[in-house]
Short mmCIF file of C-alpha atoms in Angstrom, two decimals:
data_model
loop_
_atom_site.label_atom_id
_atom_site.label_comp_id
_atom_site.label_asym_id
_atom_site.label_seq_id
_atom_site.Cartn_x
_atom_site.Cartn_y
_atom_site.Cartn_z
CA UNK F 1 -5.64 -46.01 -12.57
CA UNK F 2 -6.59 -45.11 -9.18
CA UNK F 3 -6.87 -41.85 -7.87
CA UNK F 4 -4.90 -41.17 -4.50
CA UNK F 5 -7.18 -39.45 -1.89
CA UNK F 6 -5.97 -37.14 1.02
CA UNK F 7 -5.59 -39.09 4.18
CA UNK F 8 -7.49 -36.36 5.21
CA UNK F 9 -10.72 -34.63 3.57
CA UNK F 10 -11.52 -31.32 2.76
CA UNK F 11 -14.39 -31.18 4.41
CA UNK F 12 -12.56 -32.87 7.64
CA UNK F 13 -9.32 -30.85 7.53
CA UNK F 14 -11.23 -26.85 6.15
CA UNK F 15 -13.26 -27.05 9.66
CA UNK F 16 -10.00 -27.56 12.23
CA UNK F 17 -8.42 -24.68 10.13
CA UNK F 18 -11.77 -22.56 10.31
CA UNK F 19 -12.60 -22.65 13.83
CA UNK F 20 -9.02 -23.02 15.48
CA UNK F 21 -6.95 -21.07 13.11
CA UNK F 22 -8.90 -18.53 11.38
CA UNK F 23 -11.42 -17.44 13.62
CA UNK F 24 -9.02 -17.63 16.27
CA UNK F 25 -6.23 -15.06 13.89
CA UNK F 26 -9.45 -12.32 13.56
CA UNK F 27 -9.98 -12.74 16.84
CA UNK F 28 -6.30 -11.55 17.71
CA UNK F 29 -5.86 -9.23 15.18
CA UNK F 30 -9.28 -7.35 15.99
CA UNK F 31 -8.29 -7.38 19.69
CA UNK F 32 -10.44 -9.65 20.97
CA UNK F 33 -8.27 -12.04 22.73
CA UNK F 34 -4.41 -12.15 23.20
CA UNK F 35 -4.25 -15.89 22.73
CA UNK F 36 -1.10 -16.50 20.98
CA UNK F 37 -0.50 -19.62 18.72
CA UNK F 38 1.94 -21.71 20.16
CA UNK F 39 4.93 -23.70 18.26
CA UNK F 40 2.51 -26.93 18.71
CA UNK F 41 -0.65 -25.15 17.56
CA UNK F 42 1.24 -24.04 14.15
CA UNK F 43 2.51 -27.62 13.61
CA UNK F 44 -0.48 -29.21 13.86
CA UNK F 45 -2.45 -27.13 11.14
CA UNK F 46 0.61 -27.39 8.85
CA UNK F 47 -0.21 -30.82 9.03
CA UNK F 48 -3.74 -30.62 8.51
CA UNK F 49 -2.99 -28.66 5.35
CA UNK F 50 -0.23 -31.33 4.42
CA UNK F 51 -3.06 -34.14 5.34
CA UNK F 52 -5.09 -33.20 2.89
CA UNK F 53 -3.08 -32.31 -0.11
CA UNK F 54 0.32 -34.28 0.43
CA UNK F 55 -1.68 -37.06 -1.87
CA UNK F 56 -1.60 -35.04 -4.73
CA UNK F 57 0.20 -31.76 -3.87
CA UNK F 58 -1.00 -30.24 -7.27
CA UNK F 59 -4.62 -31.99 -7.53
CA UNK F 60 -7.98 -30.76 -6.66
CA UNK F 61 -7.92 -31.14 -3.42
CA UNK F 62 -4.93 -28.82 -2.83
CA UNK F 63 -6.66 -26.69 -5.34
CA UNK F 64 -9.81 -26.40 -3.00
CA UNK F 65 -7.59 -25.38 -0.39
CA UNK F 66 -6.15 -22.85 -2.12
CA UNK F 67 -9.49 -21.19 -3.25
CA UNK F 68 -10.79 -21.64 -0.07
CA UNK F 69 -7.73 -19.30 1.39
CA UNK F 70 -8.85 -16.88 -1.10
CA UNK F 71 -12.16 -16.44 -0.28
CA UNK F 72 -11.51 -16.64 3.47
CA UNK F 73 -9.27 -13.58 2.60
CA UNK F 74 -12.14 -11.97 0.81
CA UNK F 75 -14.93 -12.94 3.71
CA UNK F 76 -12.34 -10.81 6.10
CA UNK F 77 -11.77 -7.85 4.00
CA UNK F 78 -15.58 -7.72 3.07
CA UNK F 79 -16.97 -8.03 6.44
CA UNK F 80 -14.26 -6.47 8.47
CA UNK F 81 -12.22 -3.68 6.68
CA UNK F 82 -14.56 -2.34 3.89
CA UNK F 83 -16.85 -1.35 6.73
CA UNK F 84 -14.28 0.20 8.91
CA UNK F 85 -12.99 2.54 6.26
CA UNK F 86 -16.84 3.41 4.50
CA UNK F 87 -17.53 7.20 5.74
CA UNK F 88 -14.81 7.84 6.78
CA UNK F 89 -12.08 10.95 5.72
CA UNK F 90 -9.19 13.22 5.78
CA UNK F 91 -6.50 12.35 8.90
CA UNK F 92 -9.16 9.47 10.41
CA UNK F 93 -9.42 7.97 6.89
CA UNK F 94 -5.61 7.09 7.08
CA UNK F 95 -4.91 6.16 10.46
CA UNK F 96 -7.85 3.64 10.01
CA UNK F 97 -6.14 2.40 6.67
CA UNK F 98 -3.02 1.72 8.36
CA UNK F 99 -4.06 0.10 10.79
CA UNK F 100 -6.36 -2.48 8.78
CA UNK F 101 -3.53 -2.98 6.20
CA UNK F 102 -1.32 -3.90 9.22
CA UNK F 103 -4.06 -5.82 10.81
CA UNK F 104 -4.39 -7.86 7.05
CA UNK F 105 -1.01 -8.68 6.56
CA UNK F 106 -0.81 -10.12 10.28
CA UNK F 107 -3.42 -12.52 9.39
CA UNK F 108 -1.62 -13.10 5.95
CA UNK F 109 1.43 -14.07 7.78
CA UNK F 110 -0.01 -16.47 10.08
CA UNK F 111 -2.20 -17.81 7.32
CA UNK F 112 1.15 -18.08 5.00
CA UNK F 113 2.74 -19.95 7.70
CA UNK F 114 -0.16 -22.72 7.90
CA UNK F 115 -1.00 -22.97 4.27
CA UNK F 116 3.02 -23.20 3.38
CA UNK F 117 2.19 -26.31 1.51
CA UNK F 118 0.30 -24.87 -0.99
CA UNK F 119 3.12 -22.27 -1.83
CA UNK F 120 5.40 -25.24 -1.88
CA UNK F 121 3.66 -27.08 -4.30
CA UNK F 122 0.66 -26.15 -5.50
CA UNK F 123 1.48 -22.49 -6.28
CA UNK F 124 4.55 -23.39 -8.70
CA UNK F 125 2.96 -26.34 -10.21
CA UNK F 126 0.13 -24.50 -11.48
CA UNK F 127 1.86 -21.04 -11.97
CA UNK F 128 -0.54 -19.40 -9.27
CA UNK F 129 -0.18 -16.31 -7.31
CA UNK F 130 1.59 -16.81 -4.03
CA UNK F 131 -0.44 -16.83 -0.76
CA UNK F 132 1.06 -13.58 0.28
CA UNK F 133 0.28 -12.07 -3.29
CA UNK F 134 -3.41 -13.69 -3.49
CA UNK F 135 -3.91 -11.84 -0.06
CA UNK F 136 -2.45 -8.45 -0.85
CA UNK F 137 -4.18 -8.24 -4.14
CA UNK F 138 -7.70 -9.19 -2.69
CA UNK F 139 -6.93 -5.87 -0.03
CA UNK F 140 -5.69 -3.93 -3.42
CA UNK F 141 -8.99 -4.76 -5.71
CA UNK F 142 -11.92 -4.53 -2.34
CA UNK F 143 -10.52 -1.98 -0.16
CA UNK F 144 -8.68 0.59 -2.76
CA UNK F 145 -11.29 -0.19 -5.53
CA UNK F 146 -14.03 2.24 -2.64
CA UNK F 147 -11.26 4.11 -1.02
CA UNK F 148 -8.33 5.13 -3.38
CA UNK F 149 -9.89 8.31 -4.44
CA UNK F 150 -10.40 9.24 -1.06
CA UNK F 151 -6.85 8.24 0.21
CA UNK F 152 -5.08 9.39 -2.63
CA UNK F 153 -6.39 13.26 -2.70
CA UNK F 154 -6.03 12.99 1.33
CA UNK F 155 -2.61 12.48 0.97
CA UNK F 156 -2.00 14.76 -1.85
CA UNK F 157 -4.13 17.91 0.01
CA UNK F 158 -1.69 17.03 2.97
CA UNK F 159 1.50 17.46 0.65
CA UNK F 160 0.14 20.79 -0.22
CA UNK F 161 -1.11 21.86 3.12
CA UNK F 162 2.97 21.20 4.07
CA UNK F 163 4.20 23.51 0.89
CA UNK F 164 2.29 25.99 1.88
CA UNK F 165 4.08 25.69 5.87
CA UNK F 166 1.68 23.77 7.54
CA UNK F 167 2.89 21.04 9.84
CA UNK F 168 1.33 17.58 8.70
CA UNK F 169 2.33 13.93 10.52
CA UNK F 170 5.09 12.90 7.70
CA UNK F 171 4.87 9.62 9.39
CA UNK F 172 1.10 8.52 8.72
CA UNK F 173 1.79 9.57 5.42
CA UNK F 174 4.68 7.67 4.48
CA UNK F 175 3.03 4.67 6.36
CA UNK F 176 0.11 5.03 3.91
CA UNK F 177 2.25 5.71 0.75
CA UNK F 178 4.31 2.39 1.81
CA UNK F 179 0.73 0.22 1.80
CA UNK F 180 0.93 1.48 -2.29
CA UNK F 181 4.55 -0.11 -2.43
CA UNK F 182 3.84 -2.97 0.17
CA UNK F 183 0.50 -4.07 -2.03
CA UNK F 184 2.47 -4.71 -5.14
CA UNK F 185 5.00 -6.81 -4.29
CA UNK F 186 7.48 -4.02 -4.09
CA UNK F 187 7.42 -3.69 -7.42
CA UNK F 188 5.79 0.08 -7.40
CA UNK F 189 3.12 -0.79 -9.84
CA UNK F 190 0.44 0.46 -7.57
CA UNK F 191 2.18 3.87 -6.13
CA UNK F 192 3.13 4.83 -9.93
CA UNK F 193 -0.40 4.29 -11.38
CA UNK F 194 -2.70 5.16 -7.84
CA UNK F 195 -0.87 7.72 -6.27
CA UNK F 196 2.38 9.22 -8.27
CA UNK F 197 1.11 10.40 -11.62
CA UNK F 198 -1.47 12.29 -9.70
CA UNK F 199 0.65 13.46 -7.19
CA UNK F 200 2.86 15.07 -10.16
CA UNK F 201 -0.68 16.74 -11.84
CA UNK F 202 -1.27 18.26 -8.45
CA UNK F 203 2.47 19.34 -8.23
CA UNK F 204 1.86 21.31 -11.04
CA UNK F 205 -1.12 23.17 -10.79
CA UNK F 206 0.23 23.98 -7.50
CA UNK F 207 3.84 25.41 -8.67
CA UNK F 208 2.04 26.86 -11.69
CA UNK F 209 0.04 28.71 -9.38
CA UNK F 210 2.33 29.86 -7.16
CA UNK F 211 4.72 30.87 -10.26
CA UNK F 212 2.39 33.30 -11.68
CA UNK F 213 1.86 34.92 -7.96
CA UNK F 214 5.65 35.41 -7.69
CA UNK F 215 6.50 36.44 -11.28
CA UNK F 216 4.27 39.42 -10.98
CA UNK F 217 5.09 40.48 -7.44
CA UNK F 218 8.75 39.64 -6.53
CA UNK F 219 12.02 40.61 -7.90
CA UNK F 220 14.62 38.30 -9.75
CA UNK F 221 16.80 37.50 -6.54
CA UNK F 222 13.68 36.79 -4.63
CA UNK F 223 11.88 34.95 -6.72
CA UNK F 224 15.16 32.68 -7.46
CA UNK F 225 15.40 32.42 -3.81
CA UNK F 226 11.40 30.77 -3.36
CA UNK F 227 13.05 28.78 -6.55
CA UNK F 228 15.79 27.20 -4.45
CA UNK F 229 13.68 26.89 -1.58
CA UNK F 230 11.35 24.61 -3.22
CA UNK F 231 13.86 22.59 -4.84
CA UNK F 232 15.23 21.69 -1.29
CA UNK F 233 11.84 21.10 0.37
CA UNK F 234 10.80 18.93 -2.36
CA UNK F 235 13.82 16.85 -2.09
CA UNK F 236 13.32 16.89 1.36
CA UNK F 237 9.60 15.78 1.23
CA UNK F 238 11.37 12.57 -1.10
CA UNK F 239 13.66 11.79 2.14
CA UNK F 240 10.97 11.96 4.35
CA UNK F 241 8.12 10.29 3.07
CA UNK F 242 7.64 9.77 -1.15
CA UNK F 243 9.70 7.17 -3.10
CA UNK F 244 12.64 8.18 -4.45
CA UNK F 245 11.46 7.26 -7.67
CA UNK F 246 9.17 10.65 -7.11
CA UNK F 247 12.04 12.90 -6.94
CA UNK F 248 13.77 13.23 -10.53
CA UNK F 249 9.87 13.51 -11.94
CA UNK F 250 8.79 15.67 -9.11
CA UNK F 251 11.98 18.10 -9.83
CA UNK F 252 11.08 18.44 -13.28
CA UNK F 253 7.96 19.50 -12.53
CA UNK F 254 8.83 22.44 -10.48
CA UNK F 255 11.81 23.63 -12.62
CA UNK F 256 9.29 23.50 -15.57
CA UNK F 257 6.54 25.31 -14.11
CA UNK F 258 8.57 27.72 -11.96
CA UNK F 259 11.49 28.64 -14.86
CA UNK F 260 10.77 27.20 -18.31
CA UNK F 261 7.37 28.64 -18.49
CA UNK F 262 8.40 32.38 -17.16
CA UNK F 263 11.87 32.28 -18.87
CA UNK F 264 11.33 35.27 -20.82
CA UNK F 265 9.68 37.20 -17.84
CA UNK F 266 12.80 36.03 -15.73
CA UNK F 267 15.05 36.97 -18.41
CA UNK F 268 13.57 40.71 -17.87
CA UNK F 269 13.66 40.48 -14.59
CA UNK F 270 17.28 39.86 -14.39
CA UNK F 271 17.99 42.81 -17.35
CA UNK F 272 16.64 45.38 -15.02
CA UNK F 273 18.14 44.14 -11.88
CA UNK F 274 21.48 43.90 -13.80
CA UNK F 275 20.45 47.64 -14.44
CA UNK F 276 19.39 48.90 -11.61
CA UNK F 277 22.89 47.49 -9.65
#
């Protein structure tokens, strides 16, 4: 049996998409140029795609395609983003993250759009990531495999720095919290093991803190009162900027550490008030 072959090559087609489409995408993205792809522009390298894997949309050509999309993803985020974000900290480290993780999933988009084929067709056939998911999880394993310790207690010191009245940008962090969501697919895989569970360590060492200060210097109406008031700005920090996956956990962190470890002592407290009225 004869093989079918592409009616066009890889090595004819991977050069058109190289140095028209990809180059061309980093260009835009890293603001070099503002040369938009036109509606012609997009059809003709969704047919070079289809060219050379239409053949055999689940063969080894396709196949080569699809690698080569991968590691075109991982030449970018090597060369381009691991750099930018090496050194760097605090405030500067995030804006910089956003905007690279905005910047990536531009070029994913585009990309998407040209190598649709393969997601057609080769993806399902062979029970392969997705384009989209290939490209978020090569930002998720080069960028947060240096940075996530860095990001993650930048973020966190921020949450504190607003508990303890200090006015942070809410905004840059919930953009940064939403690359966590955004990365996995929506499916919160990366927020609950990168970010939440030591969000919720911090939140208690924090409370537990701040408990044993109040116990010993307020009375039972006032420290009730910082009680309430924490349950409302923590709910409030969930509206503005954390998943609201955070909030039931997040709750039961500061009720535990701020009345079911000082129950007795509370209990006292409210004797002697009672007493004292």
């Amino acid at each position: 049996m004869s093989v079918l072959k592409p009616t066009l090559s890889f090595e004819e087609g991977w050069p058109i998409l190289q140095e028209e489409a990809i180059n061309r995408i980093i260009l835009l993205v890293e603001g070099h140029t503002n040369n938009q792809f036109t509606s012609q522009e997009y059809m003709r390298f969704y047919t070079t795609v289809y060219n050379m894997c239409e053949k055999n949309p689940a063969g080894p050509e396709a196949h080569k395609v699809y690698l080569q999309y991968k590691k075109t993803m991982e030449d970018y985020v090597s060369s381009k983003v691991v750099p930018s974000i090496q050194g760097k900290k605090d405030d500067i480290l995030l804006h910089e993250l956003v905007k690279r993780w905005n910047n990536h999933k531009t070029i994913t988009r585009w990309l998407s759009r040209f190598f649709h084929y393969l997601d057609r067709y080769l993806v399902p056939r062979r029970s392969l990531p997705s384009l989209q998911e290939t490209s978020h999880l090569t930002f998720y394993e080069l960028v947060y495999g240096e940075a996530n310790d860095r990001v993650r207690d930048t973020v966190i010191s921020l949450i504190d720095r607003e508990r303890e009245g200090e006015q942070i940008d809410q905004a840059l962090v919930k953009n940064v919290l939403d690359i966590y969501v955004e990365m996995g697919g929506d499916s919160m895989k990366y927020y609950a093991k990168d970010f939440e569970e030591s969000m919720l360590k911090d939140s208690a060492v924090f409370y537990s803190k701040k408990a044993s200060d109040w116990i010993a210097s307020k009375s039972y109406e006032d420290y009730m009162l910082k009680v309430e008031e924490c349950l409302k700005h923590e709910e409030e920090r969930v509206q503005s900027y954390l998943r609201y996956r955070s909030k039931h956990k997040l709750l039961e962190v500061l009720e535990y550490e701020l009345l079911t470890v000082h129950a007795s002592r509370l209990e006292e407290k409210k004797q002697i008030n009672a007493a004292a009225a």
